[in-house]
DNA sequence: CTGTTAGCGCGTTCAG
DNA sequence: CTGAACGCGCTAACAG
């Protein structure tokens, strides 16, 4: 009826009728049922987000930025955590699809290709963040992992470090794999020997264990490939009563609040996290408004933030 | 038709028909439309969560725990950030209600009573976390803020501190107000003079500014009423080139990963964040399954974690 | 400009 | 046990 036209703002309505409807709606405390509207329009204005774990500050920032960008355009965010488990991720994607999300932003876990491929085949807009499934025809926004790692390790080499170990999350994750590749490139370029320690999981605890092994190899410097690994390394170093950078230098990937609070402040490779989120949201929004151009792959630049944990001159 | 009965598991169906339907559904890649089902059943199995900001680790953990507990029961989480702005929070709650969430978990910002009252009047299950709107007939789970603050300040006093300043988030937030009250109680009990510095906002930056003012009063100890304030205080102290605890002692509310990484490790009042989330989810789930008992108010215990930032003997 | 009608995809009747 | 019809709240299309 007319009421619908008034409230949804579309179609014709006389000023008089508009007034009447508005007033009535107000008094009855009428609130449109978004879900019924979605059923007929075939669009829920809802987007599903699948991250590894919101407790990881990297993902928390991502979630925050994406939520803001979407909210601005009337979309709402369905948040889920995969714990980097592909089975769990599959279930989550299914649940999200069943809820008729218009789009999906996913940080794909290792080996999560099947469900995502099915999703895009089913015509859902999909944007991958932080990592990409090989061969999947979907937008993706990531950072320059290999280059960032390479710069970090070269920084250590330039400071005279010869035994540089790498502590990384499981390399099943594309981002980790790329960072390790960058590490290898730099190590080879400087004619050094690689020492790679892969954590058993994406947790601070696994990072601690891997870092203990790394320290047992008596490196003069550690490159940690994620903020969780950096946290683990800090604990291992403290546990071994080693001094940074005198006994062992440390350079991490990803910059967090606390990196400037510790002594010495940490030299790190900073990621443009907020921009990753912003771009991902933008790409998705474009797809949602009918853009059908071929999938785009955006790679954002990391930057080396030199502080004092590698033996730099003050 | 029969298919519906088979797939939804209810009603009668012959084993033979069941088989046929299952197979057909599989081959067609049929995925039930949760939204259509919701329209007829009047339940979306979706819960809205309104926190101040997921980037705050306190809320990130809360979101994580709540998401897990709900997911286990087939619910999905709609995540939003209020930035502690009641106007914004009102819009978010409206949007969430329009999306027909079955329930709401909210950390109410200062003066957010109206929309929440309307929501419960409208029959939505609501659980408040971390803070409560006065006089709102809804469940709430919070921590023992006043007592935690009191213990913290008494700890400082027992160590001989006489000039103890308090740096707090805006006291419009119930949690902050309670912590300041606890500070006052302890200060009075020890016959000391209160010095209270209220930040202009719930951000690290506002905490830094308030901490600068606090330090200008030459206190021998600082009590910071939230993790953001602690972060700000750490920066202000470093900026003033003061040593902890020799020049100024520090005790914070809320324990985070990095508090043991700084030197000295921070003495803090730890909150049972995960349990807050778990209990909130449980309460909501109970309401969702028809519990109509009068609103419950759960208060969880905080604990003093003694480390070395207050001049404690090692 | 406005009233009426159909139907989005389901679950729930109520007959068979 | 199964098929058919109805309706959840809304918008789209079509008459008036």
XYZ file of C-alpha atoms (C1' of nucleotides) in Angstrom:
660
model
C 0.000 0.000 0.000
C 0.900 3.634 0.198
C 2.527 3.302 3.571
C 5.269 1.169 2.142
C 5.991 3.781 -0.494
C 6.273 6.507 2.071
C 8.454 4.637 4.459
C 10.777 3.199 1.909
C 11.072 6.622 0.342
C 10.437 5.322 -3.155
C 7.469 5.827 -5.431
C 4.756 8.443 -5.340
C 3.001 9.865 -2.359
C 1.202 13.090 -1.582
C 2.604 15.305 1.076
C -0.536 14.908 3.078
C -0.541 11.140 3.019
C 3.156 11.133 3.801
C 2.543 13.144 6.936
C -0.238 10.882 8.094
C 1.772 7.731 7.569
C 4.817 9.132 9.292
C 2.828 10.116 12.309
C 1.056 6.806 12.562
C 4.336 4.924 12.227
C 5.865 7.018 14.948
C 3.053 6.532 17.377
C 2.884 2.805 16.880
C 6.620 2.552 17.265
C 6.717 0.921 13.877
C 10.057 -0.559 12.909
C 10.429 -2.024 9.424
C 11.215 -5.718 9.377
C 14.494 -5.792 7.505
C 14.280 -9.513 7.175
C 10.935 -9.569 5.399
C 12.186 -6.892 3.071
C 15.279 -8.951 2.419
C 13.202 -11.940 1.481
C 11.425 -10.136 -1.296
C 14.318 -8.004 -2.439
C 16.812 -10.796 -2.383
C 19.345 -8.685 -0.541
C 19.936 -8.622 3.189
C 22.403 -5.765 3.355
C 24.449 -7.997 5.592
C 28.052 -9.034 5.086
C 29.810 -11.990 6.654
C 33.335 -11.595 7.986
C 35.521 -14.603 8.706
C 38.789 -13.873 10.483
C 41.200 -16.167 12.261
C 40.485 -14.723 15.679
C 39.230 -11.275 16.709
C 41.396 -11.445 19.756
C 44.374 -10.965 17.485
C 44.738 -7.176 17.294
C 45.428 -7.405 13.589
C 42.001 -8.908 12.991
C 40.353 -6.695 15.571
C 41.439 -3.611 13.668
C 40.376 -5.214 10.425
C 36.947 -5.984 11.848
C 36.583 -2.495 13.217
C 37.471 -0.737 10.004
C 35.318 -3.005 7.885
C 32.358 -2.626 10.227
C 32.644 1.147 10.000
C 32.886 1.261 6.232
C 29.930 -1.069 5.800
C 27.783 0.569 8.418
C 28.175 3.848 6.604
C 26.443 2.257 3.643
C 23.723 0.563 5.619
C 25.307 -2.840 5.873
C 25.798 -4.845 9.034
C 28.541 -7.267 9.883
C 28.163 -10.907 10.838
C 31.388 -11.785 12.654
C 32.915 -15.256 12.948
C 36.289 -16.722 13.935
C 37.790 -19.640 12.046
C 40.734 -20.319 14.361
C 42.491 -21.053 11.075
C 40.702 -24.366 10.949
C 39.425 -25.049 7.411
C 36.691 -27.402 8.598
C 35.373 -24.845 10.993
C 35.708 -22.174 8.351
C 33.636 -24.297 5.998
C 30.836 -24.573 8.528
C 30.948 -20.852 9.170
C 30.797 -19.958 5.508
C 27.853 -22.314 5.103
C 26.043 -20.745 8.015
C 26.731 -17.289 6.642
C 25.507 -18.244 3.195
C 22.388 -19.775 4.667
C 21.751 -16.445 6.313
C 21.814 -14.941 2.856
C 24.682 -12.549 3.337
C 25.141 -10.337 0.304
C 28.881 -10.623 0.515
C 31.736 -12.254 2.319
C 35.104 -10.979 3.511
C 37.348 -13.849 4.458
C 40.906 -14.365 5.649
C 41.127 -17.857 4.178
C 42.794 -20.451 6.385
C 45.193 -22.999 4.979
C 43.338 -25.282 2.587
C 39.990 -23.562 2.735
C 39.549 -23.488 -1.012
C 36.534 -25.722 -1.515
C 33.907 -23.838 0.400
C 35.014 -20.483 -0.915
C 35.040 -21.733 -4.488
C 31.512 -23.044 -3.967
C 30.490 -19.690 -2.550
C 31.720 -17.662 -5.507
C 30.232 -20.254 -7.863
C 26.981 -19.616 -6.031
C 27.278 -15.973 -6.943
C 28.178 -14.418 -3.607
C 30.521 -11.450 -3.678
C 33.769 -12.457 -2.008
C 36.817 -10.484 -0.993
C 39.814 -12.244 0.507
C 42.030 -10.421 2.967
C 45.518 -11.011 4.270
C 45.819 -14.256 2.267
C 44.476 -15.692 -0.938
C 43.346 -19.092 -2.092
C 45.331 -20.024 -5.181
C 43.307 -19.981 -8.348
C 40.183 -18.585 -6.757
C 38.502 -15.997 -8.948
C 37.831 -13.432 -6.254
C 39.170 -10.058 -5.218
C 41.964 -10.060 -2.714
C 43.784 -7.437 -0.727
C 47.028 -8.268 0.981
C 50.278 -6.662 1.974
C 53.727 -6.945 0.563
C 54.749 -9.809 2.811
C 57.797 -11.070 0.955
C 59.218 -7.626 0.443
C 58.571 -6.616 4.025
C 60.348 -9.684 5.349
C 63.213 -9.151 2.948
C 63.693 -5.584 4.090
C 63.599 -6.682 7.717
C 66.219 -9.350 7.287
C 68.416 -7.115 5.171
C 68.217 -4.549 7.942
C 69.611 -7.156 10.335
C 72.309 -8.222 7.896
C 73.348 -4.639 7.325
C 73.823 -4.291 11.074
C 76.280 -7.147 10.917
C 74.109 -10.049 12.037
C 75.219 -13.372 10.573
C 73.035 -15.914 12.329
C 69.510 -14.766 11.729
C 66.687 -17.128 12.678
C 63.092 -16.913 11.535
C 60.137 -17.821 13.765
C 56.962 -18.195 11.792
C 53.345 -19.256 12.069
C 52.476 -22.448 10.227
C 53.431 -21.810 6.611
C 50.169 -23.284 5.387
C 48.968 -19.695 5.668
C 49.836 -17.819 2.512
C 50.930 -14.746 4.412
C 53.416 -16.761 6.478
C 54.688 -18.575 3.414
C 55.378 -15.278 1.694
C 57.160 -13.873 4.694
C 59.379 -16.918 4.954
C 60.096 -16.648 1.247
C 61.187 -13.045 1.775
C 63.378 -14.167 4.637
C 65.008 -16.792 2.407
C 65.607 -14.294 -0.368
C 67.402 -11.875 1.925
C 69.363 -14.626 3.654
C 70.545 -15.939 0.296
C 71.357 -12.460 -0.977
C 73.699 -11.983 1.945
C 75.195 -15.437 1.681
C 73.921 -16.502 5.094
C 72.498 -19.719 6.414
C 68.728 -19.967 6.956
C 67.315 -21.117 10.299
C 63.574 -21.521 10.124
C 61.365 -22.459 13.067
C 57.735 -23.058 12.299
C 55.276 -22.838 15.164
C 52.747 -25.610 15.624
C 49.827 -23.229 15.619
C 48.700 -19.643 15.341
C 49.021 -18.826 19.024
C 51.353 -17.002 21.303
C 52.053 -20.274 23.058
C 53.150 -22.017 19.876
C 55.288 -18.980 19.163
C 56.960 -19.345 22.537
C 57.802 -22.992 21.864
C 59.170 -22.260 18.408
C 61.197 -19.362 19.776
C 62.767 -21.585 22.398
C 63.961 -23.872 19.652
C 65.182 -20.909 17.688
C 67.204 -19.576 20.622
C 68.754 -23.001 21.134
C 70.415 -22.503 17.746
C 72.278 -19.508 19.203
C 71.245 -16.913 16.660
C 72.380 -13.315 17.025
C 69.062 -12.106 15.678
C 65.442 -13.221 15.428
C 62.920 -12.320 12.750
C 59.364 -13.062 13.881
C 56.778 -13.320 11.151
C 53.676 -12.154 13.034
C 52.656 -10.313 16.177
C 51.818 -13.564 17.961
C 55.283 -14.921 17.168
C 56.836 -11.683 18.375
C 54.995 -12.041 21.658
C 56.217 -15.605 21.987
C 59.779 -14.601 21.176
C 59.749 -11.835 23.774
C 58.784 -14.371 26.424
C 61.377 -16.890 25.299
C 64.075 -14.250 25.345
C 63.106 -13.099 28.799
C 62.913 -16.681 29.986
C 66.467 -17.296 28.745
C 67.558 -14.110 30.485
C 68.927 -12.739 27.245
C 69.271 -9.026 26.567
C 67.885 -7.301 23.469
C 69.793 -6.444 21.349
C 73.103 -7.268 23.061
C 72.527 -11.027 23.207
C 69.929 -11.337 20.515
C 68.365 -8.770 18.205
C 64.651 -8.893 17.416
C 62.631 -7.603 14.514
C 58.956 -8.379 14.172
C 56.266 -8.326 11.537
C 53.214 -6.226 12.441
C 53.275 -3.236 14.769
C 51.178 -3.066 17.913
C 50.576 -0.625 20.733
C 52.974 -2.205 23.148
C 55.999 -2.393 20.835
C 57.039 1.090 21.917
C 56.429 0.391 25.567
C 58.989 -2.352 25.956
C 62.672 -1.736 26.444
C 64.170 -1.337 23.957
C 61.302 -0.330 21.678
C 60.918 -2.872 18.909
C 61.980 -2.404 15.332
C 59.178 -3.836 13.210
C 57.682 -4.152 9.768
C 54.422 -2.235 10.025
C 51.394 -3.309 8.050
C 48.761 -0.839 6.846
C 46.062 -2.824 8.625
C 43.413 -0.157 8.561
C 43.936 0.393 4.876
C 43.655 -3.309 4.190
C 40.264 -3.255 5.841
C 39.169 -0.104 4.105
C 40.132 -1.370 0.681
C 38.519 -4.748 1.292
C 35.275 -3.066 2.282
C 35.441 -0.808 -0.757
C 36.019 -3.647 -3.166
C 33.153 -5.590 -1.688
C 30.845 -2.596 -1.782
C 31.656 -2.139 -5.452
C 30.821 -5.771 -6.173
C 27.631 -5.365 -4.225
C 26.605 -2.486 -6.432
C 27.014 -4.517 -9.559
C 30.650 -4.229 -10.504
C 31.559 -7.306 -12.573
C 35.061 -6.458 -13.647
C 37.565 -9.307 -13.408
C 38.902 -10.003 -9.910
C 41.399 -7.509 -8.622
C 44.424 -8.195 -6.499
C 45.571 -5.280 -4.364
C 48.887 -5.392 -2.573
C 49.568 -2.691 0.011
C 53.030 -1.589 1.075
C 54.546 -2.436 4.424
C 57.099 -0.148 6.006
C 60.136 -0.720 8.149
C 59.871 1.122 11.441
C 63.354 1.400 12.845
C 63.578 1.575 16.613
C 66.168 0.003 18.872
C 65.818 -3.752 19.105
C 68.363 -4.673 16.453
C 71.380 -2.841 17.743
C 70.739 0.296 15.719
C 72.738 3.371 16.737
C 70.533 5.738 18.721
C 5.612 -30.428 1.470
C 7.407 -33.531 2.642
C 10.823 -32.170 1.863
C 10.429 -29.503 4.473
C 9.583 -32.147 7.061
C 12.626 -34.193 6.235
C 15.085 -31.361 6.201
C 13.853 -29.637 9.283
C 13.872 -32.992 11.030
C 10.380 -32.582 12.402
C 7.176 -34.334 11.538
C 6.582 -37.654 9.825
C 8.429 -39.056 6.888
C 9.120 -42.544 5.574
C 12.663 -43.740 5.458
C 12.396 -44.071 1.718
C 11.188 -40.543 1.119
C 13.774 -39.240 3.518
C 16.539 -40.822 1.479
C 15.238 -39.430 -1.774
C 14.907 -35.936 -0.424
C 18.332 -35.982 1.141
C 19.911 -37.059 -2.092
C 18.110 -34.503 -4.180
C 19.019 -31.742 -1.751
C 22.636 -32.764 -1.882
C 22.817 -32.848 -5.642
C 21.146 -29.506 -6.090
C 23.433 -28.021 -3.479
C 20.350 -26.969 -1.578
C 20.980 -24.663 1.307
C 18.055 -23.724 3.527
C 17.207 -20.060 3.504
C 17.588 -19.136 7.131
C 15.965 -15.829 6.505
C 12.762 -17.213 5.051
C 12.569 -19.637 7.903
C 13.063 -16.789 10.331
C 10.174 -14.891 8.812
C 7.696 -17.671 9.457
C 9.134 -18.829 12.774
C 9.628 -15.405 14.178
C 13.181 -16.216 15.299
C 16.373 -15.449 13.452
C 18.826 -17.241 15.708
C 20.907 -14.114 15.495
C 22.165 -12.011 18.378
C 23.330 -8.425 18.256
C 26.423 -7.381 20.182
C 27.153 -3.741 20.910
C 30.555 -3.007 22.396
C 32.456 0.223 22.744
C 35.157 -0.774 20.309
C 36.417 -4.239 19.303
C 39.879 -2.823 19.014
C 39.945 -2.636 22.768
C 41.309 -6.045 23.805
C 38.778 -6.215 26.608
C 35.926 -6.100 24.118
C 37.733 -8.279 21.611
C 37.918 -11.078 24.149
C 34.326 -10.497 25.103
C 33.257 -10.714 21.463
C 35.285 -13.838 20.913
C 33.919 -15.700 23.897
C 30.348 -14.676 23.200
C 30.624 -15.636 19.538
C 31.884 -19.077 20.514
C 29.193 -19.726 23.072
C 26.443 -18.641 20.714
C 27.797 -20.451 17.702
C 27.739 -23.646 19.679
C 23.988 -23.257 19.945
C 23.428 -22.277 16.359
C 23.353 -18.553 16.837
C 25.344 -16.007 14.890
C 26.686 -12.686 16.063
C 25.978 -9.301 14.568
C 28.837 -7.089 15.754
C 28.734 -3.315 16.165
C 30.839 -0.640 17.875
C 29.229 2.245 19.708
C 32.382 4.269 20.407
C 30.586 4.977 23.678
C 28.385 7.438 21.844
C 24.762 7.027 22.965
C 23.377 8.482 19.745
C 25.328 6.084 17.677
C 24.419 3.278 20.020
C 20.754 4.125 19.573
C 21.061 3.876 15.808
C 22.873 0.579 16.090
C 20.303 -0.917 18.427
C 17.569 0.202 16.045
C 19.314 -1.373 13.098
C 19.840 -4.571 15.053
C 16.201 -4.671 16.126
C 15.086 -4.056 12.561
C 17.100 -7.081 11.598
C 15.014 -9.009 14.076
C 17.786 -10.207 16.343
C 16.460 -12.606 18.949
C 18.601 -11.039 21.604
C 20.997 -8.262 22.401
C 24.177 -8.106 24.442
C 25.176 -4.522 25.079
C 27.858 -2.649 26.953
C 25.674 0.432 27.475
C 27.392 3.737 26.945
C 26.783 6.686 29.204
C 23.160 7.771 28.916
C 22.006 5.054 26.560
C 18.943 4.211 28.584
C 16.131 5.182 26.244
C 16.788 2.864 23.346
C 17.525 -0.067 25.576
C 14.407 0.496 27.619
C 12.413 0.586 24.398
C 14.053 -2.629 23.278
C 13.178 -4.577 26.412
C 9.685 -3.088 26.322
C 9.514 -4.453 22.789
C 10.226 -7.888 24.172
C 13.785 -8.460 23.039
C 16.035 -10.427 25.356
C 18.757 -8.117 26.618
C 21.880 -8.736 28.639
C 24.067 -5.855 29.701
C 27.782 -6.376 30.155
C 30.477 -4.409 31.918
C 28.030 -1.650 32.825
C 24.375 -1.316 33.583
C 21.703 1.253 32.886
C 20.116 2.279 36.183
C 16.613 1.010 36.613
C 16.562 -1.079 33.469
C 14.863 -4.405 33.998
C 17.411 -6.546 32.232
C 20.086 -9.033 33.141
C 23.543 -7.664 33.703
C 26.944 -9.147 34.297
C 29.749 -7.009 35.553
C 32.838 -7.205 37.684
C 33.563 -6.017 41.149
C 34.857 -2.652 40.046
C 34.695 -0.761 43.313
C 36.264 -3.544 45.292
C 38.992 -4.098 42.712
C 39.928 -0.430 42.737
C 39.843 -0.350 46.511
C 42.206 -3.295 46.744
C 44.558 -1.700 44.238
C 44.739 1.593 46.066
C 45.097 -0.101 49.441
C 47.988 -2.065 47.987
C 49.683 1.211 47.119
C 48.940 2.712 50.500
C 50.309 -0.349 52.262
C 53.533 0.135 50.353
C 53.803 3.571 51.838
C 52.472 5.714 48.996
C 50.838 8.905 50.206
C 50.112 10.819 47.021
C 48.086 8.441 44.887
C 46.459 9.846 41.756
C 43.679 8.229 39.758
C 43.435 8.453 35.980
C 40.052 7.380 34.724
C 37.912 7.176 31.607
C 34.940 9.532 31.585
C 32.945 8.653 34.679
C 29.735 8.705 32.696
C 30.486 5.030 32.214
C 29.194 3.046 35.135
C 32.296 0.902 35.308
C 34.547 3.957 35.588
C 32.306 5.536 38.155
C 32.488 2.446 40.319
C 36.244 2.254 40.038
C 36.614 5.869 41.049
C 34.287 5.225 43.959
C 36.520 2.365 45.056
C 39.528 4.635 44.775
C 37.823 7.215 46.963
C 36.895 4.651 49.562
C 40.450 3.413 49.885
C 41.912 6.901 49.862
C 39.556 7.966 52.644
C 40.224 4.820 54.635
C 43.903 5.670 54.668
C 43.344 9.310 55.397
C 44.868 10.448 52.129
C 44.002 13.161 49.674
C 42.258 12.196 46.432
C 43.624 13.339 43.083
C 41.289 12.408 40.245
C 41.998 13.032 36.596
C 39.202 12.227 34.190
C 40.107 11.671 30.550
C 38.126 13.461 27.884
C 37.342 10.249 26.054
C 37.732 6.511 25.971
C 40.999 6.486 24.066
C 44.652 5.970 24.713
C 45.235 9.529 23.607
C 42.810 10.968 26.137
C 44.498 8.777 28.717
C 47.853 10.265 27.830
C 46.569 13.790 28.268
C 44.933 13.011 31.603
C 48.089 11.243 32.768
C 50.199 14.281 31.970
C 47.975 16.344 34.205
C 48.162 13.679 36.850
C 51.958 13.644 36.790
C 52.027 17.402 37.072
C 50.527 16.940 40.547
C 53.690 15.042 41.547
C 52.054 11.869 42.798
C 54.202 8.990 44.035
C 51.751 6.522 42.535
C 49.186 6.271 39.747
C 46.074 4.117 39.655
C 44.726 3.807 36.103
C 41.126 2.698 35.794
C 41.271 0.881 32.443
C 43.725 -0.635 30.016
C 43.522 2.391 27.730
C 44.347 4.691 30.618
C 47.239 2.430 31.595
C 48.599 2.680 28.087
C 48.313 6.443 28.205
C 49.986 6.580 31.598
C 52.901 4.455 30.413
C 53.508 6.928 27.617
C 53.220 9.946 29.859
C 55.649 8.424 32.326
C 58.153 7.602 29.622
C 57.727 11.067 28.143
C 58.504 12.636 31.520
C 61.532 10.340 31.805
C 60.277 9.002 35.094
C 61.217 5.559 36.413
C 58.700 2.984 37.588
C 58.401 2.491 40.484
C 61.258 4.664 41.811
C 59.770 7.963 40.649
C 56.187 6.900 40.295
C 54.438 3.616 40.967
C 51.747 2.328 38.622
C 48.862 -0.029 39.097
C 46.332 -0.624 36.367
C 42.856 -2.029 36.008
C 42.568 -4.870 33.463
C 45.400 -7.195 32.553
C 46.713 -7.550 29.012
C 49.361 -9.543 27.179
C 51.986 -6.854 27.261
C 51.812 -6.038 30.959
C 54.392 -8.734 31.681
C 56.618 -7.665 28.813
C 57.373 -4.197 30.048
C 59.973 -3.421 32.632
C 59.054 -3.698 35.404
C 56.091 -5.986 34.825
C 52.905 -4.245 35.846
C 50.905 -4.912 38.959
C 47.256 -4.903 37.920
C 43.699 -5.699 38.868
C 42.764 -8.544 36.528
C 39.215 -8.915 35.276
C 37.708 -12.296 34.457
C 36.891 -11.090 30.953
C 36.286 -14.464 29.414
C 33.959 -15.424 32.201
C 32.025 -12.191 31.809
C 31.429 -13.119 28.188
C 30.578 -16.703 28.971
C 28.068 -15.779 31.629
C 26.501 -13.100 29.466
C 26.035 -15.580 26.636
C 24.580 -18.138 29.046
C 22.097 -15.699 30.518
C 20.989 -14.627 27.076
C 20.648 -18.196 25.876
C 18.460 -18.962 28.879
C 16.213 -16.009 28.096
C 16.062 -17.124 24.509
C 14.799 -20.495 25.579
C 11.942 -19.005 27.506
C 13.332 -18.201 30.932
C 11.212 -15.424 32.410
C 12.616 -15.195 35.889
C 13.225 -11.676 37.172
C 16.383 -9.982 35.881
C 19.592 -11.248 37.384
C 22.628 -9.210 38.278
C 25.893 -11.155 38.290
C 29.042 -9.636 39.682
C 32.318 -11.451 39.028
C 35.404 -11.143 41.190
C 38.498 -9.273 40.113
C 41.899 -10.257 41.460
C 44.992 -8.320 42.336
C 47.992 -9.555 40.362
C 51.071 -8.393 42.195
C 54.117 -7.839 40.032
C 56.733 -5.121 40.360
C 55.440 -1.724 39.318
C 54.490 -0.459 42.738
C 57.768 -0.886 44.554
C 56.963 -4.366 45.843
C 59.915 -6.315 47.277
C 60.945 -8.938 44.758
C -0.948 9.732 -7.101
C -3.251 5.444 -4.640
C -5.478 0.721 -3.715
C -5.056 -4.117 -4.918
C -2.677 -8.351 -5.907
C 0.941 -11.641 -6.064
C 4.712 -13.941 -4.164
C 9.783 -13.979 -1.928
C 11.017 -19.410 0.750
C 9.837 -21.365 4.259
C 6.876 -23.947 8.343
C 2.502 -24.997 9.683
C -1.904 -26.116 9.401
C -5.609 -29.350 7.665
C -7.307 -32.756 4.458
C -6.488 -36.815 2.357
C 2.380 -40.821 6.503
C 1.913 -37.113 2.494
C 0.113 -33.299 -0.558
C -2.070 -28.714 -0.752
C -3.151 -24.403 0.995
C -2.148 -20.443 3.882
C 0.537 -16.779 5.804
C 4.986 -14.558 8.099
C 5.909 -8.761 6.585
C 7.140 -6.728 2.981
C 7.822 -4.699 -2.022
C 6.777 -4.976 -7.005
C 3.774 -4.742 -10.575
C -0.439 -3.526 -12.149
C -4.914 -1.349 -12.201
C -7.634 2.502 -11.147
